[in-house]
C-alpha positions as YAML, in Angstrom:
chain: A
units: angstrom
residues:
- id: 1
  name: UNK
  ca: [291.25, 71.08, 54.53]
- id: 2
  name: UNK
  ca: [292.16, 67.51, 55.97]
- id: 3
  name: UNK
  ca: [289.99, 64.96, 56.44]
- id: 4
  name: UNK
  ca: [289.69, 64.93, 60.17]
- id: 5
  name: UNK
  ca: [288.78, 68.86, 60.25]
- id: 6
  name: UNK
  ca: [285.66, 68.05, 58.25]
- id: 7
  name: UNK
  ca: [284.77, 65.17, 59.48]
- id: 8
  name: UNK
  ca: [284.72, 67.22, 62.99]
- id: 9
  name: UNK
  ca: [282.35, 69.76, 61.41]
- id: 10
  name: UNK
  ca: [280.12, 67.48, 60.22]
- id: 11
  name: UNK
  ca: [279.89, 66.25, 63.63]
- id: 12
  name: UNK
  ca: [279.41, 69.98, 65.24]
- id: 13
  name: UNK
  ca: [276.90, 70.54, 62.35]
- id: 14
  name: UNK
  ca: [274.46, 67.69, 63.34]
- id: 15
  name: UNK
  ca: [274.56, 68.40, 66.78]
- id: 16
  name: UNK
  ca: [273.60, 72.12, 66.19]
- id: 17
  name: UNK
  ca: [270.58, 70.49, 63.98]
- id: 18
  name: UNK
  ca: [269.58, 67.73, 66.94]
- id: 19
  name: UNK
  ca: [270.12, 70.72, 69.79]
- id: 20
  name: UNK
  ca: [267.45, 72.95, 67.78]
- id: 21
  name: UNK
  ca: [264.81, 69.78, 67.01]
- id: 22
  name: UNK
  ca: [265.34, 69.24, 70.74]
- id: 23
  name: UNK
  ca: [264.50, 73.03, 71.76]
- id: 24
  name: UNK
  ca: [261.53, 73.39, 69.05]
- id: 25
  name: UNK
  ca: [260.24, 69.80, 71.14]
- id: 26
  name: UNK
  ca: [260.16, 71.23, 74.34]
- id: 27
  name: UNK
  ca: [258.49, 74.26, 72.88]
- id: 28
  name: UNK
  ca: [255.85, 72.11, 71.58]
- id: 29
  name: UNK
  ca: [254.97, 70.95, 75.21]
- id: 30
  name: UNK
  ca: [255.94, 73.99, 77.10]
- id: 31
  name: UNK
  ca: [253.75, 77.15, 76.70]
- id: 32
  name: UNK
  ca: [256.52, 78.91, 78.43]
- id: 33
  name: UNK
  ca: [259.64, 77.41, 76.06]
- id: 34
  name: UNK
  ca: [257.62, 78.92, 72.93]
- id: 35
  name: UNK
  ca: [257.23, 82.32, 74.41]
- id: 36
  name: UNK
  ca: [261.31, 82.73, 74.75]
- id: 37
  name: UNK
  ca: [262.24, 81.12, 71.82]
- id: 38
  name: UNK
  ca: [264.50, 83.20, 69.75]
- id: 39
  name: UNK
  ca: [264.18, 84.77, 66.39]
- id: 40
  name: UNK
  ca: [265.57, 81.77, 64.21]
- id: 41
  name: UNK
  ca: [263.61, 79.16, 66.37]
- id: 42
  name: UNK
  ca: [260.39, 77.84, 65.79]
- id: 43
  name: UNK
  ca: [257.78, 77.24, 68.19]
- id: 44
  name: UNK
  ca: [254.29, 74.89, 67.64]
- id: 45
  name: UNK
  ca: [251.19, 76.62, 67.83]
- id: 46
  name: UNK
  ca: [249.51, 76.57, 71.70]
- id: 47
  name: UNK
  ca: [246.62, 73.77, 72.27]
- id: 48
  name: UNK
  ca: [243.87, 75.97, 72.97]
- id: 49
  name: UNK
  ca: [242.50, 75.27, 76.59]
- id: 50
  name: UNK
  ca: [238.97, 74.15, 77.29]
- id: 51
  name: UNK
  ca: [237.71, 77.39, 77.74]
- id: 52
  name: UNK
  ca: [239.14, 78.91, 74.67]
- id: 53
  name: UNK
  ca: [237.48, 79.76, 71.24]
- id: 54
  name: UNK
  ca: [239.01, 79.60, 68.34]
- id: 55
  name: UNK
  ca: [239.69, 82.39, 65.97]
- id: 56
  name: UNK
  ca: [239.90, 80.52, 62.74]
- id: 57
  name: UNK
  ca: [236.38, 80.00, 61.11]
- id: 58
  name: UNK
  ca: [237.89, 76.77, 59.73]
- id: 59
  name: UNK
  ca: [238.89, 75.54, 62.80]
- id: 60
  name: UNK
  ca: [235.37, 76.97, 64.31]
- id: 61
  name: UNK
  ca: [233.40, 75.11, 61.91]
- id: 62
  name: UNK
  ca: [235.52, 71.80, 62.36]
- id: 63
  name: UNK
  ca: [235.40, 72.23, 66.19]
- id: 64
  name: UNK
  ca: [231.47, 72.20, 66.46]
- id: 65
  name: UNK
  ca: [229.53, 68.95, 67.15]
- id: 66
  name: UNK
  ca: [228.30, 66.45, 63.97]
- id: 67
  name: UNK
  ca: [224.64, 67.36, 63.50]
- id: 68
  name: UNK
  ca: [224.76, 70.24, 65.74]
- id: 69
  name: UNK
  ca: [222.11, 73.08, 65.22]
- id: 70
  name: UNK
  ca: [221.62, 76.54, 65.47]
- id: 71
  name: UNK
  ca: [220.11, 78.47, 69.00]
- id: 72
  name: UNK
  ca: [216.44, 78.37, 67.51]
- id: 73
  name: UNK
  ca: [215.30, 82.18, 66.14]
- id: 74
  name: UNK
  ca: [212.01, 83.23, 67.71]
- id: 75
  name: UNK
  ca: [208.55, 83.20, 66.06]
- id: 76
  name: UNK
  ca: [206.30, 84.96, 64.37]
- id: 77
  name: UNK
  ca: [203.21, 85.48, 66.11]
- id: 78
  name: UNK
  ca: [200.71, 82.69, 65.07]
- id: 79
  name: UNK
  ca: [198.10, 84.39, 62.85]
- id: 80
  name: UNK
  ca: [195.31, 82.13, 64.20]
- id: 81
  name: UNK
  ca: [196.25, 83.06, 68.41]
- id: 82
  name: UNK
  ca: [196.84, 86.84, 67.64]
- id: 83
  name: UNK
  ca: [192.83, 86.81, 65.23]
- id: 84
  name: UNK
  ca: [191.50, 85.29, 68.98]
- id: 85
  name: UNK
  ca: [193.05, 87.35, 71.00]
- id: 86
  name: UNK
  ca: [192.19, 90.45, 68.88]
- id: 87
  name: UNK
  ca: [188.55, 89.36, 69.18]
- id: 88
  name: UNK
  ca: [188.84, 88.71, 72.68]
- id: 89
  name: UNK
  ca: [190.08, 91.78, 73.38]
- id: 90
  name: UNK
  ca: [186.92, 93.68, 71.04]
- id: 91
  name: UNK
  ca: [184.43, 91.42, 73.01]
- id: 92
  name: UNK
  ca: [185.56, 92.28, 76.48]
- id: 93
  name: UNK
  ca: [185.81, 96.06, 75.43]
- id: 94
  name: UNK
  ca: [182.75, 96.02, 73.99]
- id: 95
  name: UNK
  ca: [180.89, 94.14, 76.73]
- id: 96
  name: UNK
  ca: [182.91, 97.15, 79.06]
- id: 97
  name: UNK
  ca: [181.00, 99.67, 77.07]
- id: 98
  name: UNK
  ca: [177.81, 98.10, 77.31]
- id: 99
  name: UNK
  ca: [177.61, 97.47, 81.11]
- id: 100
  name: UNK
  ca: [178.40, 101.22, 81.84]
- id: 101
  name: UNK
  ca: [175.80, 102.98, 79.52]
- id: 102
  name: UNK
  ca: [173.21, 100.46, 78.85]
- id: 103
  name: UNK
  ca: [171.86, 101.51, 81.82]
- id: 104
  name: UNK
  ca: [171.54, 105.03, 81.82]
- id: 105
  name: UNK
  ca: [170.90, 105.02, 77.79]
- id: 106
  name: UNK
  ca: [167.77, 103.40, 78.86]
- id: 107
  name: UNK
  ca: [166.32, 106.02, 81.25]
- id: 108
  name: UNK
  ca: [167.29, 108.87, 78.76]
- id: 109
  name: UNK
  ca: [165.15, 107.21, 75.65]
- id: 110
  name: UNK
  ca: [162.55, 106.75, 77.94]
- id: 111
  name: UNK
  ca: [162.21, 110.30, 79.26]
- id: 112
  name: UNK
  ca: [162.37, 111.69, 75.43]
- id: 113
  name: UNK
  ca: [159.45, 109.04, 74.30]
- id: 114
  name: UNK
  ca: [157.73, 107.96, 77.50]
- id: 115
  name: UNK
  ca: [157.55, 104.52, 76.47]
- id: 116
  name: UNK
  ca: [159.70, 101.66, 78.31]
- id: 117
  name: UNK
  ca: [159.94, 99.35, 74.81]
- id: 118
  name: UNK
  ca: [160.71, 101.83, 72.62]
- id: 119
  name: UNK
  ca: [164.01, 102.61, 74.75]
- id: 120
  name: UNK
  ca: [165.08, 99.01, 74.78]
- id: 121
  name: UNK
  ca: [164.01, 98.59, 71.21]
- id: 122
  name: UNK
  ca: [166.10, 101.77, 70.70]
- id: 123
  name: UNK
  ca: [169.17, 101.20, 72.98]
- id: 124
  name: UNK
  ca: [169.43, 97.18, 71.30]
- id: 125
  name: UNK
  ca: [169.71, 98.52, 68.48]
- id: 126
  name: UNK
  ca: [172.27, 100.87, 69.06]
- id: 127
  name: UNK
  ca: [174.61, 98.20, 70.88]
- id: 128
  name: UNK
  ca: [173.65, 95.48, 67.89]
- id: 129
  name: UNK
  ca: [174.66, 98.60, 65.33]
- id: 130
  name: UNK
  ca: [177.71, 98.95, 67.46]
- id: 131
  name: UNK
  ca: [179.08, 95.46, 66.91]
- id: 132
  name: UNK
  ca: [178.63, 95.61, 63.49]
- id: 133
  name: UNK
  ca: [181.01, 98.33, 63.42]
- id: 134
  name: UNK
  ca: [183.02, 97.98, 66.01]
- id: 135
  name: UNK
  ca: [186.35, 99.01, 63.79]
- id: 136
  name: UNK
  ca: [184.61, 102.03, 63.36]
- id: 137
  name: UNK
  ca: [183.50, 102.69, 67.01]
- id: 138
  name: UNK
  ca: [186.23, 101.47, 68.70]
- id: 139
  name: UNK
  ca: [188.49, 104.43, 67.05]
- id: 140
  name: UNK
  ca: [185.69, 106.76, 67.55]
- id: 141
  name: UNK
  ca: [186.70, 109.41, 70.42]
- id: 142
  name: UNK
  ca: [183.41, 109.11, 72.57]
- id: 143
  name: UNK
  ca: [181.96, 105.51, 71.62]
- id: 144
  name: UNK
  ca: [179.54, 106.38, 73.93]
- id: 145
  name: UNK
  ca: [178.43, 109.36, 72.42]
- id: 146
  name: UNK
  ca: [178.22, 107.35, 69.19]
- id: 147
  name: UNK
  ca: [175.54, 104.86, 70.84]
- id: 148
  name: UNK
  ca: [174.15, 107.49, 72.39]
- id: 149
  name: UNK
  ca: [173.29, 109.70, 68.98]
- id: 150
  name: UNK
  ca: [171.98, 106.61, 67.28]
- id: 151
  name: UNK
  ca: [170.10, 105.74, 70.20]
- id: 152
  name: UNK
  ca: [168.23, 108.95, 70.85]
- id: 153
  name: UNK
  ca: [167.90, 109.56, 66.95]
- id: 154
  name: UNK
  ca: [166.31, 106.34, 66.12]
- id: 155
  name: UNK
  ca: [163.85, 106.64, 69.40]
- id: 156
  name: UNK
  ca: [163.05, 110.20, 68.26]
- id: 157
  name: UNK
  ca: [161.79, 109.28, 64.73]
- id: 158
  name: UNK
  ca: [158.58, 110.54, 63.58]
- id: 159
  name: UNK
  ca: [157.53, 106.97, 62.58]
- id: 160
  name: UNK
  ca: [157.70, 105.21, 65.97]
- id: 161
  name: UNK
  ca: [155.11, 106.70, 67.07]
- id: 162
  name: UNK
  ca: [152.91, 105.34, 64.47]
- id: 163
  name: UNK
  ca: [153.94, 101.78, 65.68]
- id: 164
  name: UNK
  ca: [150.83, 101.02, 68.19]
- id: 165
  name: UNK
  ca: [153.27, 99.16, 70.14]
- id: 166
  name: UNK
  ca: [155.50, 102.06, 71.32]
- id: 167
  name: UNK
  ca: [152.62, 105.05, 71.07]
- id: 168
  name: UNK
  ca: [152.14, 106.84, 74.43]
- id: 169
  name: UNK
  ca: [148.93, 108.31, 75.05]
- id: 170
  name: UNK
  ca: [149.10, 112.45, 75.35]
- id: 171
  name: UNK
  ca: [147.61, 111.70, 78.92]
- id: 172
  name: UNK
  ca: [149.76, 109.86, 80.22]
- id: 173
  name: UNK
  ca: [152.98, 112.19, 78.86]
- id: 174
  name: UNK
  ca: [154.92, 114.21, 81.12]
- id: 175
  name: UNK
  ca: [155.19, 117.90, 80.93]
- id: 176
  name: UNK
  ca: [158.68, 117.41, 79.52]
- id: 177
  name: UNK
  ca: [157.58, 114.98, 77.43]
- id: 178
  name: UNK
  ca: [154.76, 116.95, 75.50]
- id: 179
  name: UNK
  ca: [157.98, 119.46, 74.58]
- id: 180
  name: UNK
  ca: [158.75, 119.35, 70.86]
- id: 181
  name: UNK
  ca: [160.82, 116.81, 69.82]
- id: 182
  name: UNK
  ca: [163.89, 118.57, 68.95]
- id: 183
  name: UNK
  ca: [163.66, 120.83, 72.26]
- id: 184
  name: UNK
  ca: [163.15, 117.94, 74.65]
- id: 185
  name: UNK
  ca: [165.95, 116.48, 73.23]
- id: 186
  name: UNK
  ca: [168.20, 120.03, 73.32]
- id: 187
  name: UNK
  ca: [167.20, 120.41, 76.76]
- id: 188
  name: UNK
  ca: [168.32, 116.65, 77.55]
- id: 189
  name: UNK
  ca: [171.71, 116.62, 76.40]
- id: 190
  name: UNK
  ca: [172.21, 120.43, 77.75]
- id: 191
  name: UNK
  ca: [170.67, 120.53, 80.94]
- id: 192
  name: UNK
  ca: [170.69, 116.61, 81.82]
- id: 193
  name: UNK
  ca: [173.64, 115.56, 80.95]
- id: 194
  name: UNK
  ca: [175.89, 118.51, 81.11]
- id: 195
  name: UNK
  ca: [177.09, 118.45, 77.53]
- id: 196
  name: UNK
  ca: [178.55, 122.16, 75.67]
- id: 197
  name: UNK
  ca: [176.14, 123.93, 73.58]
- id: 198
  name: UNK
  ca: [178.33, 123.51, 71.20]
- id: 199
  name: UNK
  ca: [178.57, 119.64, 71.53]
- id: 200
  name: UNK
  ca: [174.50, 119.40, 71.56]
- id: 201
  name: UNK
  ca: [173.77, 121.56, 68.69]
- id: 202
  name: UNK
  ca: [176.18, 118.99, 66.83]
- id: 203
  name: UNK
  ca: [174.49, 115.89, 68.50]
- id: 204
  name: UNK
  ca: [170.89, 117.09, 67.91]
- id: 205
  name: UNK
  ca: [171.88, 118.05, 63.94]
- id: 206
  name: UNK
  ca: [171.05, 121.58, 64.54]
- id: 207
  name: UNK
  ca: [172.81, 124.80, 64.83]
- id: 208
  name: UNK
  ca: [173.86, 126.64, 67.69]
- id: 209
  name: UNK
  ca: [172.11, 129.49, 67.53]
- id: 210
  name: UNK
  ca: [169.05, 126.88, 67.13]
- id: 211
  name: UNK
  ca: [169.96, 125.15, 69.80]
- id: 212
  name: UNK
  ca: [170.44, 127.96, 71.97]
- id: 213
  name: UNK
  ca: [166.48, 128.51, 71.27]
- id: 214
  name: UNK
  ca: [165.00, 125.78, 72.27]
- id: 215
  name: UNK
  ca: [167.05, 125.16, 75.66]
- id: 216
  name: UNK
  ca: [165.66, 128.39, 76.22]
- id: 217
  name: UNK
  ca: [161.60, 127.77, 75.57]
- id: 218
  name: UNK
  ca: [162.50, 124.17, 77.31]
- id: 219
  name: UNK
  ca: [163.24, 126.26, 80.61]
- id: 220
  name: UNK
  ca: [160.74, 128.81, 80.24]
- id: 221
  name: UNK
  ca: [158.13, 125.92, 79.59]
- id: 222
  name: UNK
  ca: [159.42, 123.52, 82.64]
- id: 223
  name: UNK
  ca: [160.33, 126.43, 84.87]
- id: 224
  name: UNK
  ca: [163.84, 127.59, 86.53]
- id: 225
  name: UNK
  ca: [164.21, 124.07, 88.57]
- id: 226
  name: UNK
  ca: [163.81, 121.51, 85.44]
- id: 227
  name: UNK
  ca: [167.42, 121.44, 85.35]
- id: 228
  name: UNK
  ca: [167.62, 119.94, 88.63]
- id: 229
  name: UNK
  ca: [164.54, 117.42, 88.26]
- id: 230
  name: UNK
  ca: [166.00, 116.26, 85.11]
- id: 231
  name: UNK
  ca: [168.98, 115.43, 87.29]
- id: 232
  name: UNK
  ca: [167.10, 113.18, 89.42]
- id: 233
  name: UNK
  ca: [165.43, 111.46, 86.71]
- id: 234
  name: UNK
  ca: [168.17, 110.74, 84.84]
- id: 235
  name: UNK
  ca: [169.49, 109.15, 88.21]
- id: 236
  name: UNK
  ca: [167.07, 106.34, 88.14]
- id: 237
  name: UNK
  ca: [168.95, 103.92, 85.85]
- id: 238
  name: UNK
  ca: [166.60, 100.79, 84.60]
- id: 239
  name: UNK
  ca: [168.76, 97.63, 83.76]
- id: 240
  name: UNK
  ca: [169.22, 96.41, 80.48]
- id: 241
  name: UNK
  ca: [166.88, 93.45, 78.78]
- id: 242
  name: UNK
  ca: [169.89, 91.16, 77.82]
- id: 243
  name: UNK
  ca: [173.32, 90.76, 79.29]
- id: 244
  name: UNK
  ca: [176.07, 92.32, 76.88]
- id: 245
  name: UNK
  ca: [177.40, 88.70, 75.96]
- id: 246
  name: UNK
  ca: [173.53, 88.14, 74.35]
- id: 247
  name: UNK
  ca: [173.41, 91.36, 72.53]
- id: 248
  name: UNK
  ca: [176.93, 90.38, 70.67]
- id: 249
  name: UNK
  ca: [174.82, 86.42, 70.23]
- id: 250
  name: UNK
  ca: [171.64, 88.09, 68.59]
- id: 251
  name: UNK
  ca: [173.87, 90.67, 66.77]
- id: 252
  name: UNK
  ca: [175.84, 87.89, 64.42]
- id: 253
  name: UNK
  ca: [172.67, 85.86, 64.05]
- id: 254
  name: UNK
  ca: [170.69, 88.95, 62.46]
- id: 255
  name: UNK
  ca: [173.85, 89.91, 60.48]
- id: 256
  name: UNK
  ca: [173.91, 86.10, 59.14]
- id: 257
  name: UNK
  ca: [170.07, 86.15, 58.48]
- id: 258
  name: UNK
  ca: [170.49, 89.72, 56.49]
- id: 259
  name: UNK
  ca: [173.53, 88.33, 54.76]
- id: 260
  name: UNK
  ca: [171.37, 85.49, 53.72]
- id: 261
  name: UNK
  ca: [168.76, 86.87, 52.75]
- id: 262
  name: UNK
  ca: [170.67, 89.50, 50.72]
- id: 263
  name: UNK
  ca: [172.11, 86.88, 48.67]
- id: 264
  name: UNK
  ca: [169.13, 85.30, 48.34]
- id: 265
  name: UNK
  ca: [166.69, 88.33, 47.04]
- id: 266
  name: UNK
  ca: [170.28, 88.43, 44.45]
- id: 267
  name: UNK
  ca: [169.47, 85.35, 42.93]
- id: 268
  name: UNK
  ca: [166.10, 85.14, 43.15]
- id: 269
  name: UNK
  ca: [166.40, 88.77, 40.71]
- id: 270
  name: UNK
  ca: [169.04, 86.90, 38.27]
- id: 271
  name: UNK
  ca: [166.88, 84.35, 37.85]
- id: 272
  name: UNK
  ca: [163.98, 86.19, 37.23]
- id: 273
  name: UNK
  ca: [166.06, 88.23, 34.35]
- id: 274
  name: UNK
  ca: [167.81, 85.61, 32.60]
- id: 275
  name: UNK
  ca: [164.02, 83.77, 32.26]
- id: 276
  name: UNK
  ca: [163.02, 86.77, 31.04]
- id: 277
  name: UNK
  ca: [165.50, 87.46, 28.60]
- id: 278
  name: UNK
  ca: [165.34, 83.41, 27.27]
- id: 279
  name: UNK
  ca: [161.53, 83.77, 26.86]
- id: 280
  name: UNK
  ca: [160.97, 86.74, 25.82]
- id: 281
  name: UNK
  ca: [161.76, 86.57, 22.41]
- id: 282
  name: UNK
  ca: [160.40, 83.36, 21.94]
- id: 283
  name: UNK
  ca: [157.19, 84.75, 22.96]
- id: 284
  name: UNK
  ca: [157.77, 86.89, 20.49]
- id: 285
  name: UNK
  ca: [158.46, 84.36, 18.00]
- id: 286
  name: UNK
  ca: [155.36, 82.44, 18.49]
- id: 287
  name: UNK
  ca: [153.16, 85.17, 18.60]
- id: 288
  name: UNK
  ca: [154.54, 85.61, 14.78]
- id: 289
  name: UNK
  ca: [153.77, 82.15, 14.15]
- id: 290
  name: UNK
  ca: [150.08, 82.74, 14.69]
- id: 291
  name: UNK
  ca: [149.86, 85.64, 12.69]
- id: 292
  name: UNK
  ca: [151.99, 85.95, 9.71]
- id: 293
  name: UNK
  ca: [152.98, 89.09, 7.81]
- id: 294
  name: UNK
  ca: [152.02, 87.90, 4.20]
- id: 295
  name: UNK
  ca: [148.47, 86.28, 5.68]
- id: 296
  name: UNK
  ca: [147.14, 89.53, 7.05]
- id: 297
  name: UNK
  ca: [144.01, 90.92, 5.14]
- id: 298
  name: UNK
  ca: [143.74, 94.29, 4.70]
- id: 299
  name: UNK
  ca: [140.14, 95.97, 4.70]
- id: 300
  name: UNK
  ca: [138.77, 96.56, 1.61]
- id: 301
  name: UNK
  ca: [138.68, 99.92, 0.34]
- id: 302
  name: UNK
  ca: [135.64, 102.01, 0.53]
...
């Protein structure tokens, strides 16, 4: 091959190489040019527009801002707002409770015992019982019912009427009143209030066939119509003593004062032992002292 022929290919050669850099240029800036370039050409990768993402987790992570943070996860509950709004929610149910059977729980304890401070006596103790447990009541399926049985029980005592305080005279007791304890308070829960014979033999802690009995010498005692006059007794509703927000007040005080006092009877026993226990034997000891072994005499022998 001459000279001149490859000298002229040279030639052809770098222009092929400086018409391809040209094309892969334009490529570069065209979006359009890199889509139909052919097999053997290259094109430069896109600049992703504004609105784009990219797919690379490299380029992700060297896209985002310097110091830029996470979308902030929400939180927890804070222990201390959820405890006050648990205890709000116990007070206001509890205060509920109170305001709708106070009243009424009232006029029942007075027509088993006859005696206006005995009920409240009775019935504020049932509500300040109530609190105390109020885990336990609040999951019971009649709180009310649970009041009520404490209520009614702790009125119907033998004991209170030893108290001179809450003793009613026999003369001034109503014909209901002078029924026997257990069939006044049968006939109350049956024929007052409408509760199963079922549910007031298990309220008055006595069977049914029991119960049964004594609703029955209740009406033959009071007549057909004390059904109907218990009604309208039970309709006059006294109000309570305290408000319900006072009962929960004098409730925590007495619980603190028992507490107290619990503790303190605790002590006061340990400390009576362990004084005990360190002078005791020295007691012992000195009594020994006094009165040795070897310096006894022994009477002389007949």
């Amino acid at each position: 091959m001459s000279r001149t022929s490859t000298t002229k290919a040279a030639k052809a050669g770098k222009r092929r190489r400086r018409h391809q850099s040209a094309k892969s240029g334009d490529a570069a800036q065209d979006p359009q040019a890199a889509r139909t370039a052919g097999p053997g050409e290259s094109a430069a990768p896109r600049d992703p527009g504004p609105g784009s993402r990219p797919t690379d987790p490299a380029s992700a992570s060297a896209s985002a801002p310097p110091g830029g943070q996470a979308l902030p996860q929400p939180r927890a509950q804070d222990p201390a707002v959820e405890a006050v709004r648990i205890a709000e929610a116990a007070q206001a149910a509890f205060d509920g409770l109170y305001t709708r059977n106070a009243p009424a729980l009232l006029r029942q304890v007075e027509l088993l015992t006859g005696s206006m401070p005995l009920a409240r006596h009775a019935v504020h103790r049932a509500f300040d019982l109530a609190w105390q447990r109020w885990p336990e009541v609040a999951v019971d399926p009649d709180p009310a019912g649970w009041i009520r049985a404490e209520a009614h029980h702790h009125a119907l005592a033998p004991w209170q009427q030893l108290l001179p305080w809450f003793r009613t005279p026999p003369r001034e007791r109503s014909p209901f009143q002078r029924l026997p304890r257990g069939t006044r308070h049968a006939v109350l829960l049956h024929d007052g209030l409408g509760l199963s014979l079922r549910r007031t033999a298990a309220e008055s802690l006595a069977t049914t066939s029991m119960t049964r009995r004594r609703i029955v010498r209740g009406r033959e005692a009071l007549g057909e119509a004390a059904a109907v006059r218990l009604g309208d007794l039970l309709d006059e509703q006294p109000q309570p003593e305290y408000p319900a927000a006072m009962v929960r007040e004098l409730s925590e005080q007495w619980l603190r004062i028992r507490t107290v006092g619990a503790v303190g009877a605790t002590v006061l026993i340990a400390l009576v032992t362990a004084v005990g226990l360190v002078f005791g034997p020295l007691s012992d000891r000195v009594a020994a002292d006094r009165d040795p072994v070897g310096q006894r005499t022994s009477a002389p022998a007949p």
